[in-house]
């Protein structure tokens, strides 16, 4: 056998490829499934996730869902398994009627990409319907002279199933007169016919009863029966004849109910009963019986319900005409329904974003919808429009799907809600339209920072405010919404006087209320600079800053503080000396006070509240100078007690008092002699107190004596060298000392020595201890040395006698005076008597000031007193060279010079090492002191 050419194989292969390519192009992009009807709800149809190339969990994430064109949805997506399942019971006959193949198509929408995937599901028929006859009883009339072999049509059975499940055969019950023949029409319909096998004899049997059974081809087959009643009648040799073999009519779908559509007519040439024709439906479904009515006598066909082109556009039925004996004929009736524009367009929203962010990019799809019109032709052509003033436009997608996309940037703060009107209009005459409203909410994005009404604020808070007091409210506005507009407040991290801001104030992060965490003190803190930050809760958050200046207002919360005379801590009172020869206006002392407040809260006034001798002394209202108001008399008591009050000008005013003890005498020895002559008190209280004091002084004296012996041993050599140095200098000129010495004056007067004087009224004895001098350049007046020599015999005052005569004080120097504007502080704002002079040496001036100020702190030691309670007076003064001015505040404007009526006005020049005019007498001496 010869081999076939190989080229033929190639040609066959090419033809096969072309065929497969053609089939692929026809079904490309479509997914086909099949499912049997009458399956349970939730039955598996197909694996959508697998066919779309997705995982089952991605269906929900990507918004995969079924969209259809307005019909009841037969299928559903199982989001868990990713499969397509039935949404309910499916009846193929209801969906596709007698169609050979039943396909249901719909679309799958992948919402994140707005992609559509067409799906076709074939409904497989099952044998769920019985073959049914139109009537349960079939009446057949046969003339008795009918020849055998004549066929009589019977009513056929109907089966909604298709294929092998539809009607397949008929079976007639056994009969000796009749048999059954089945005819097939062009459409495959089987028509049963009753065949006369033997001549009938009316007289033998007038009625024959038969049973006709219809079978379908299902497995197992299903069947139904109809009773056939054959009536034998007399001879009727003419059958009715229709005027037309087929009747056709075309009507619009909006014809009223009851409208006559057509009239069928048949003629029977017989007479009498044999010629009376009646009309009836022959082949018709139950649904058509509900829609049409046929008059059995006139043959008029009319409507029982309204016609709907969109539901059924064509109707086909059969009618029959039967004469009296039972001869019949049949004819077809065709009814064509014309479309009328009676349906407005419909908008089916497939996907809609109810809210979009205001920063959505241009061209973003916010809605996908489907347009349809149930009408046909131009009546079903739909156009859609939206208003032109909106930042959106319409774009056509596949089929009749449209997309709504953005064309401009959105701003929620300008417009937060859009009412988009979709107007769908068909092409009918007149056109019908329908409006659909889409409400589009513009979601906020954090594009606006919080803003303060002002960039800076000034707040005034009085000092001594309660802790936790609200002092200010800051408010920032944010034009965003919800979380983006939730503003929180905070204070910027900073330090004030070395402490964090958070230790002074705090802010409520929600309300913006500023609270004081501590009570402010104007004297310590006068101003706070804060920076408040307002931050919203957006992502990322936005913020803005505002500066806040917090000023603390002064209040009168500090009473005047008396610097001189300092109050002793042991209960004693300082003593000032006033010579009996003092004239009116003599400066006895000066009360020095300061106030830590400011403004009028620190303006001080001095007032004499109480005096043991009224009218003897007067106090300067603004200077605090205590002067004699009249000349001292012999009858005036040795000890004068004064109570001076210092008051500020705050509201309410605060004050302080000090008690001054003034000793009226010309010298200290005189004071001591007068005090020694005082009679002791006889009261038991004084007796006990004196006893306690004697015991205490004895104990302290023993300890002090041991200390003095050690100190003398250590300093003996130094004292000896000091004496030699003093002799080599050729003597020191001494200046006159004051005849008026208080407690601080005594310290100044006896600054070379440390004295401890104890005078008691009970013992009437005086015990004085004079340690060796600790400063060899201190001035001691010759007159004082002489008076002390007569009283204190145990002390060697030869040193005073060896001194050269006292050098007189230099004349006043005007460089020491301040002008009214130069005097610092409130206490020194008023000028006193400027007739006195200050020491004309820088060292003397500083030494005097240091001694006076040191007395205020030394009084707290309580080691010795002059004057006191219960008739006891102690006197103590010591000053050592280790005391320096760098630890002493400058209160020289409030310092007085004992024995004079002048106040210190300026010491700046002295500190600079400049000697004033008229002060040359002590210049050399001062230089020596500084050198040592």
PDB file of N, CA, C and O in Angstrom, residues 709-762:
ATOM      1  N   UNK A 709      41.648  81.286 129.036  1.00  0.00           N
ATOM      2  CA  UNK A 709      43.029  80.927 129.367  1.00  0.00           C
ATOM      3  C   UNK A 709      43.741  80.305 128.169  1.00  0.00           C
ATOM      4  O   UNK A 709      44.895  80.616 127.880  1.00  0.00           O
ATOM      5  N   UNK A 710      43.057  79.422 127.484  1.00  0.00           N
ATOM      6  CA  UNK A 710      43.665  78.812 126.293  1.00  0.00           C
ATOM      7  C   UNK A 710      43.902  79.859 125.230  1.00  0.00           C
ATOM      8  O   UNK A 710      44.943  79.902 124.575  1.00  0.00           O
ATOM      9  N   UNK A 711      42.890  80.722 125.042  1.00  0.00           N
ATOM     10  CA  UNK A 711      43.008  81.751 124.015  1.00  0.00           C
ATOM     11  C   UNK A 711      44.140  82.718 124.333  1.00  0.00           C
ATOM     12  O   UNK A 711      44.880  83.143 123.436  1.00  0.00           O
ATOM     13  N   UNK A 712      44.301  83.097 125.605  1.00  0.00           N
ATOM     14  CA  UNK A 712      45.364  84.023 125.977  1.00  0.00           C
ATOM     15  C   UNK A 712      46.728  83.395 125.746  1.00  0.00           C
ATOM     16  O   UNK A 712      47.665  84.058 125.292  1.00  0.00           O
ATOM     17  N   UNK A 713      46.821  82.097 126.047  1.00  0.00           N
ATOM     18  CA  UNK A 713      48.103  81.435 125.825  1.00  0.00           C
ATOM     19  C   UNK A 713      48.475  81.406 124.359  1.00  0.00           C
ATOM     20  O   UNK A 713      49.633  81.584 123.982  1.00  0.00           O
ATOM     21  N   UNK A 714      47.468  81.182 123.502  1.00  0.00           N
ATOM     22  CA  UNK A 714      47.729  81.098 122.066  1.00  0.00           C
ATOM     23  C   UNK A 714      48.036  82.455 121.467  1.00  0.00           C
ATOM     24  O   UNK A 714      48.783  82.564 120.493  1.00  0.00           O
ATOM     25  N   UNK A 715      47.425  83.494 121.986  1.00  0.00           N
ATOM     26  CA  UNK A 715      47.549  84.814 121.367  1.00  0.00           C
ATOM     27  C   UNK A 715      48.527  85.725 122.101  1.00  0.00           C
ATOM     28  O   UNK A 715      48.648  86.900 121.767  1.00  0.00           O
ATOM     29  N   UNK A 716      49.192  85.260 123.137  1.00  0.00           N
ATOM     30  CA  UNK A 716      50.086  86.107 123.922  1.00  0.00           C
ATOM     31  C   UNK A 716      51.222  86.627 123.057  1.00  0.00           C
ATOM     32  O   UNK A 716      51.540  87.820 123.074  1.00  0.00           O
ATOM     33  N   UNK A 717      51.789  85.741 122.278  1.00  0.00           N
ATOM     34  CA  UNK A 717      52.904  86.172 121.451  1.00  0.00           C
ATOM     35  C   UNK A 717      52.463  87.154 120.380  1.00  0.00           C
ATOM     36  O   UNK A 717      53.136  88.135 120.097  1.00  0.00           O
ATOM     37  N   UNK A 718      51.298  86.857 119.792  1.00  0.00           N
ATOM     38  CA  UNK A 718      50.794  87.774 118.759  1.00  0.00           C
ATOM     39  C   UNK A 718      50.487  89.143 119.345  1.00  0.00           C
ATOM     40  O   UNK A 718      50.747  90.171 118.748  1.00  0.00           O
ATOM     41  N   UNK A 719      49.976  89.131 120.583  1.00  0.00           N
ATOM     42  CA  UNK A 719      49.656  90.427 121.219  1.00  0.00           C
ATOM     43  C   UNK A 719      50.932  91.211 121.506  1.00  0.00           C
ATOM     44  O   UNK A 719      50.994  92.406 121.343  1.00  0.00           O
ATOM     45  N   UNK A 720      51.970  90.465 121.899  1.00  0.00           N
ATOM     46  CA  UNK A 720      53.232  91.126 122.193  1.00  0.00           C
ATOM     47  C   UNK A 720      53.804  91.755 120.931  1.00  0.00           C
ATOM     48  O   UNK A 720      54.288  92.889 120.955  1.00  0.00           O
ATOM     49  N   UNK A 721      53.733  91.027 119.803  1.00  0.00           N
ATOM     50  CA  UNK A 721      54.218  91.607 118.554  1.00  0.00           C
ATOM     51  C   UNK A 721      53.396  92.819 118.138  1.00  0.00           C
ATOM     52  O   UNK A 721      53.905  93.783 117.590  1.00  0.00           O
ATOM     53  N   UNK A 722      52.103  92.765 118.401  1.00  0.00           N
ATOM     54  CA  UNK A 722      51.249  93.916 118.074  1.00  0.00           C
ATOM     55  C   UNK A 722      51.639  95.134 118.883  1.00  0.00           C
ATOM     56  O   UNK A 722      51.619  96.267 118.381  1.00  0.00           O
ATOM     57  N   UNK A 723      51.996  94.947 120.144  1.00  0.00           N
ATOM     58  CA  UNK A 723      52.401  96.078 120.975  1.00  0.00           C
ATOM     59  C   UNK A 723      53.675  96.693 120.436  1.00  0.00           C
ATOM     60  O   UNK A 723      53.826  97.909 120.385  1.00  0.00           O
ATOM     61  N   UNK A 724      54.648  95.823 120.028  1.00  0.00           N
ATOM     62  CA  UNK A 724      55.877  96.339 119.481  1.00  0.00           C
ATOM     63  C   UNK A 724      55.620  97.110 118.192  1.00  0.00           C
ATOM     64  O   UNK A 724      56.203  98.150 117.931  1.00  0.00           O
ATOM     65  N   UNK A 725      54.761  96.623 117.370  1.00  0.00           N
ATOM     66  CA  UNK A 725      54.427  97.297 116.115  1.00  0.00           C
ATOM     67  C   UNK A 725      53.744  98.615 116.374  1.00  0.00           C
ATOM     68  O   UNK A 725      54.035  99.623 115.720  1.00  0.00           O
ATOM     69  N   UNK A 726      52.914  98.679 117.390  1.00  0.00           N
ATOM     70  CA  UNK A 726      52.216  99.920 117.716  1.00  0.00           C
ATOM     71  C   UNK A 726      53.207 100.957 118.219  1.00  0.00           C
ATOM     72  O   UNK A 726      53.127 102.138 117.893  1.00  0.00           O
ATOM     73  N   UNK A 727      54.204 100.519 119.042  1.00  0.00           N
ATOM     74  CA  UNK A 727      55.201 101.451 119.548  1.00  0.00           C
ATOM     75  C   UNK A 727      56.060 101.969 118.422  1.00  0.00           C
ATOM     76  O   UNK A 727      56.443 103.145 118.395  1.00  0.00           O
ATOM     77  N   UNK A 728      56.360 101.107 117.437  1.00  0.00           N
ATOM     78  CA  UNK A 728      57.204 101.551 116.324  1.00  0.00           C
ATOM     79  C   UNK A 728      56.492 102.551 115.438  1.00  0.00           C
ATOM     80  O   UNK A 728      57.117 103.348 114.760  1.00  0.00           O
ATOM     81  N   UNK A 729      55.209 102.539 115.441  1.00  0.00           N
ATOM     82  CA  UNK A 729      54.465 103.491 114.607  1.00  0.00           C
ATOM     83  C   UNK A 729      54.374 104.852 115.250  1.00  0.00           C
ATOM     84  O   UNK A 729      53.907 105.802 114.628  1.00  0.00           O
ATOM     85  N   UNK A 730      54.835 105.006 116.485  1.00  0.00           N
ATOM     86  CA  UNK A 730      54.843 106.312 117.116  1.00  0.00           C
ATOM     87  C   UNK A 730      53.531 106.752 117.658  1.00  0.00           C
ATOM     88  O   UNK A 730      53.285 107.940 117.826  1.00  0.00           O
ATOM     89  N   UNK A 731      52.645 105.811 117.947  1.00  0.00           N
ATOM     90  CA  UNK A 731      51.377 106.177 118.558  1.00  0.00           C
ATOM     91  C   UNK A 731      50.299 106.380 117.533  1.00  0.00           C
ATOM     92  O   UNK A 731      50.539 106.669 116.387  1.00  0.00           O
ATOM     93  N   UNK A 732      49.120 106.229 117.958  1.00  0.00           N
ATOM     94  CA  UNK A 732      47.955 106.376 117.089  1.00  0.00           C
ATOM     95  C   UNK A 732      47.107 107.507 117.587  1.00  0.00           C
ATOM     96  O   UNK A 732      46.886 107.651 118.780  1.00  0.00           O
ATOM     97  N   UNK A 733      46.664 108.271 116.695  1.00  0.00           N
ATOM     98  CA  UNK A 733      45.735 109.353 117.052  1.00  0.00           C
ATOM     99  C   UNK A 733      44.366 108.793 117.200  1.00  0.00           C
ATOM    100  O   UNK A 733      43.909 108.038 116.363  1.00  0.00           O
ATOM    101  N   UNK A 734      43.729 109.145 118.275  1.00  0.00           N
ATOM    102  CA  UNK A 734      42.382 108.633 118.528  1.00  0.00           C
ATOM    103  C   UNK A 734      41.379 109.723 118.287  1.00  0.00           C
ATOM    104  O   UNK A 734      41.630 110.877 118.562  1.00  0.00           O
ATOM    105  N   UNK A 735      40.227 109.339 117.753  1.00  0.00           N
ATOM    106  CA  UNK A 735      39.121 110.266 117.518  1.00  0.00           C
ATOM    107  C   UNK A 735      38.143 110.186 118.643  1.00  0.00           C
ATOM    108  O   UNK A 735      38.029 109.192 119.341  1.00  0.00           O
ATOM    109  N   UNK A 736      37.397 111.225 118.839  1.00  0.00           N
ATOM    110  CA  UNK A 736      36.393 111.237 119.917  1.00  0.00           C
ATOM    111  C   UNK A 736      35.297 110.245 119.602  1.00  0.00           C
ATOM    112  O   UNK A 736      34.847 110.137 118.480  1.00  0.00           O
ATOM    113  N   UNK A 737      34.863 109.552 120.607  1.00  0.00           N
ATOM    114  CA  UNK A 737      33.769 108.594 120.450  1.00  0.00           C
ATOM    115  C   UNK A 737      32.482 109.253 120.845  1.00  0.00           C
ATOM    116  O   UNK A 737      32.458 110.330 121.427  1.00  0.00           O
ATOM    117  N   UNK A 738      31.433 108.562 120.525  1.00  0.00           N
ATOM    118  CA  UNK A 738      30.116 109.132 120.804  1.00  0.00           C
ATOM    119  C   UNK A 738      29.803 109.020 122.271  1.00  0.00           C
ATOM    120  O   UNK A 738      30.186 108.086 122.960  1.00  0.00           O
ATOM    121  N   UNK A 739      29.108 110.004 122.756  1.00  0.00           N
ATOM    122  CA  UNK A 739      28.597 109.965 124.132  1.00  0.00           C
ATOM    123  C   UNK A 739      27.282 109.204 124.195  1.00  0.00           C
ATOM    124  O   UNK A 739      26.717 109.068 125.262  1.00  0.00           O
ATOM    125  N   UNK A 740      26.765 108.761 123.048  1.00  0.00           N
ATOM    126  CA  UNK A 740      25.492 108.034 122.998  1.00  0.00           C
ATOM    127  C   UNK A 740      25.733 106.713 122.302  1.00  0.00           C
ATOM    128  O   UNK A 740      26.049 106.663 121.138  1.00  0.00           O
ATOM    129  N   UNK A 741      25.658 105.683 123.088  1.00  0.00           N
ATOM    130  CA  UNK A 741      25.948 104.358 122.546  1.00  0.00           C
ATOM    131  C   UNK A 741      24.798 103.428 122.911  1.00  0.00           C
ATOM    132  O   UNK A 741      24.459 103.302 124.079  1.00  0.00           O
ATOM    133  N   UNK A 742      24.216 102.780 121.885  1.00  0.00           N
ATOM    134  CA  UNK A 742      23.226 101.724 122.121  1.00  0.00           C
ATOM    135  C   UNK A 742      23.936 100.394 122.175  1.00  0.00           C
ATOM    136  O   UNK A 742      25.148 100.314 122.344  1.00  0.00           O
ATOM    137  N   UNK A 743      23.117  99.328 122.000  1.00  0.00           N
ATOM    138  CA  UNK A 743      23.749  98.001 121.983  1.00  0.00           C
ATOM    139  C   UNK A 743      24.775  97.929 120.884  1.00  0.00           C
ATOM    140  O   UNK A 743      25.897  97.489 121.076  1.00  0.00           O
ATOM    141  N   UNK A 744      24.380  98.335 119.638  1.00  0.00           N
ATOM    142  CA  UNK A 744      25.337  98.337 118.545  1.00  0.00           C
ATOM    143  C   UNK A 744      26.385  99.422 118.761  1.00  0.00           C
ATOM    144  O   UNK A 744      27.524  99.308 118.312  1.00  0.00           O
ATOM    145  N   UNK A 745      26.001 100.502 119.428  1.00  0.00           N
ATOM    146  CA  UNK A 745      26.984 101.541 119.710  1.00  0.00           C
ATOM    147  C   UNK A 745      28.046 101.068 120.671  1.00  0.00           C
ATOM    148  O   UNK A 745      29.207 101.430 120.577  1.00  0.00           O
ATOM    149  N   UNK A 746      27.646 100.274 121.653  1.00  0.00           N
ATOM    150  CA  UNK A 746      28.608  99.733 122.604  1.00  0.00           C
ATOM    151  C   UNK A 746      29.607  98.859 121.864  1.00  0.00           C
ATOM    152  O   UNK A 746      30.806  98.914 122.108  1.00  0.00           O
ATOM    153  N   UNK A 747      29.090  98.060 120.880  1.00  0.00           N
ATOM    154  CA  UNK A 747      30.006  97.231 120.118  1.00  0.00           C
ATOM    155  C   UNK A 747      30.983  98.091 119.331  1.00  0.00           C
ATOM    156  O   UNK A 747      32.144  97.760 119.163  1.00  0.00           O
ATOM    157  N   UNK A 748      30.484  99.188 118.783  1.00  0.00           N
ATOM    158  CA  UNK A 748      31.374 100.076 118.033  1.00  0.00           C
ATOM    159  C   UNK A 748      32.366 100.750 118.955  1.00  0.00           C
ATOM    160  O   UNK A 748      33.525 100.995 118.613  1.00  0.00           O
ATOM    161  N   UNK A 749      31.883 101.134 120.175  1.00  0.00           N
ATOM    162  CA  UNK A 749      32.734 101.859 121.102  1.00  0.00           C
ATOM    163  C   UNK A 749      33.816 100.949 121.661  1.00  0.00           C
ATOM    164  O   UNK A 749      34.967 101.355 121.836  1.00  0.00           O
ATOM    165  N   UNK A 750      33.422  99.731 121.958  1.00  0.00           N
ATOM    166  CA  UNK A 750      34.377  98.802 122.547  1.00  0.00           C
ATOM    167  C   UNK A 750      34.797  97.768 121.511  1.00  0.00           C
ATOM    168  O   UNK A 750      34.902  96.590 121.806  1.00  0.00           O
ATOM    169  N   UNK A 751      35.042  98.191 120.278  1.00  0.00           N
ATOM    170  CA  UNK A 751      35.326  97.236 119.215  1.00  0.00           C
ATOM    171  C   UNK A 751      36.685  96.586 119.369  1.00  0.00           C
ATOM    172  O   UNK A 751      36.976  95.574 118.758  1.00  0.00           O
ATOM    173  N   UNK A 752      37.575  97.151 120.186  1.00  0.00           N
ATOM    174  CA  UNK A 752      38.892  96.545 120.348  1.00  0.00           C
ATOM    175  C   UNK A 752      38.824  95.335 121.245  1.00  0.00           C
ATOM    176  O   UNK A 752      39.643  94.436 121.156  1.00  0.00           O
ATOM    177  N   UNK A 753      37.835  95.281 122.121  1.00  0.00           N
ATOM    178  CA  UNK A 753      37.787  94.222 123.132  1.00  0.00           C
ATOM    179  C   UNK A 753      36.470  93.482 123.049  1.00  0.00           C
ATOM    180  O   UNK A 753      35.491  94.014 122.550  1.00  0.00           O
ATOM    181  N   UNK A 754      36.472  92.296 123.582  1.00  0.00           N
ATOM    182  CA  UNK A 754      35.239  91.552 123.789  1.00  0.00           C
ATOM    183  C   UNK A 754      34.948  91.610 125.266  1.00  0.00           C
ATOM    184  O   UNK A 754      35.748  91.183 126.090  1.00  0.00           O
ATOM    185  N   UNK A 755      33.798  92.209 125.628  1.00  0.00           N
ATOM    186  CA  UNK A 755      33.439  92.399 127.037  1.00  0.00           C
ATOM    187  C   UNK A 755      32.301  91.482 127.373  1.00  0.00           C
ATOM    188  O   UNK A 755      31.435  91.220 126.548  1.00  0.00           O
ATOM    189  N   UNK A 756      32.244  91.071 128.577  1.00  0.00           N
ATOM    190  CA  UNK A 756      31.093  90.348 129.089  1.00  0.00           C
ATOM    191  C   UNK A 756      30.773  90.951 130.423  1.00  0.00           C
ATOM    192  O   UNK A 756      31.520  90.827 131.379  1.00  0.00           O
ATOM    193  N   UNK A 757      29.689  91.679 130.479  1.00  0.00           N
ATOM    194  CA  UNK A 757      29.305  92.422 131.679  1.00  0.00           C
ATOM    195  C   UNK A 757      28.053  91.800 132.232  1.00  0.00           C
ATOM    196  O   UNK A 757      27.081  91.615 131.487  1.00  0.00           O
ATOM    197  N   UNK A 758      28.012  91.484 133.441  1.00  0.00           N
ATOM    198  CA  UNK A 758      26.839  90.907 134.087  1.00  0.00           C
ATOM    199  C   UNK A 758      26.523  91.745 135.299  1.00  0.00           C
ATOM    200  O   UNK A 758      27.328  91.841 136.226  1.00  0.00           O
ATOM    201  N   UNK A 759      25.378  92.387 135.297  1.00  0.00           N
ATOM    202  CA  UNK A 759      24.936  93.250 136.401  1.00  0.00           C
ATOM    203  C   UNK A 759      23.647  92.683 136.935  1.00  0.00           C
ATOM    204  O   UNK A 759      22.688  92.513 136.177  1.00  0.00           O
ATOM    205  N   UNK A 760      23.614  92.394 138.206  1.00  0.00           N
ATOM    206  CA  UNK A 760      22.377  91.879 138.801  1.00  0.00           C
ATOM    207  C   UNK A 760      22.016  92.762 139.972  1.00  0.00           C
ATOM    208  O   UNK A 760      22.876  93.283 140.690  1.00  0.00           O
ATOM    209  N   UNK A 761      20.742  92.909 140.138  1.00  0.00           N
ATOM    210  CA  UNK A 761      20.276  93.749 141.242  1.00  0.00           C
ATOM    211  C   UNK A 761      20.459  93.072 142.577  1.00  0.00           C
ATOM    212  O   UNK A 761      20.554  93.731 143.614  1.00  0.00           O
ATOM    213  N   UNK A 762      20.471  91.721 142.558  1.00  0.00           N
ATOM    214  CA  UNK A 762      20.590  91.020 143.829  1.00  0.00           C
ATOM    215  C   UNK A 762      22.008  91.098 144.369  1.00  0.00           C
ATOM    216  O   UNK A 762      22.237  91.329 145.546  1.00  0.00           O
TER     217      UNK A 762
END
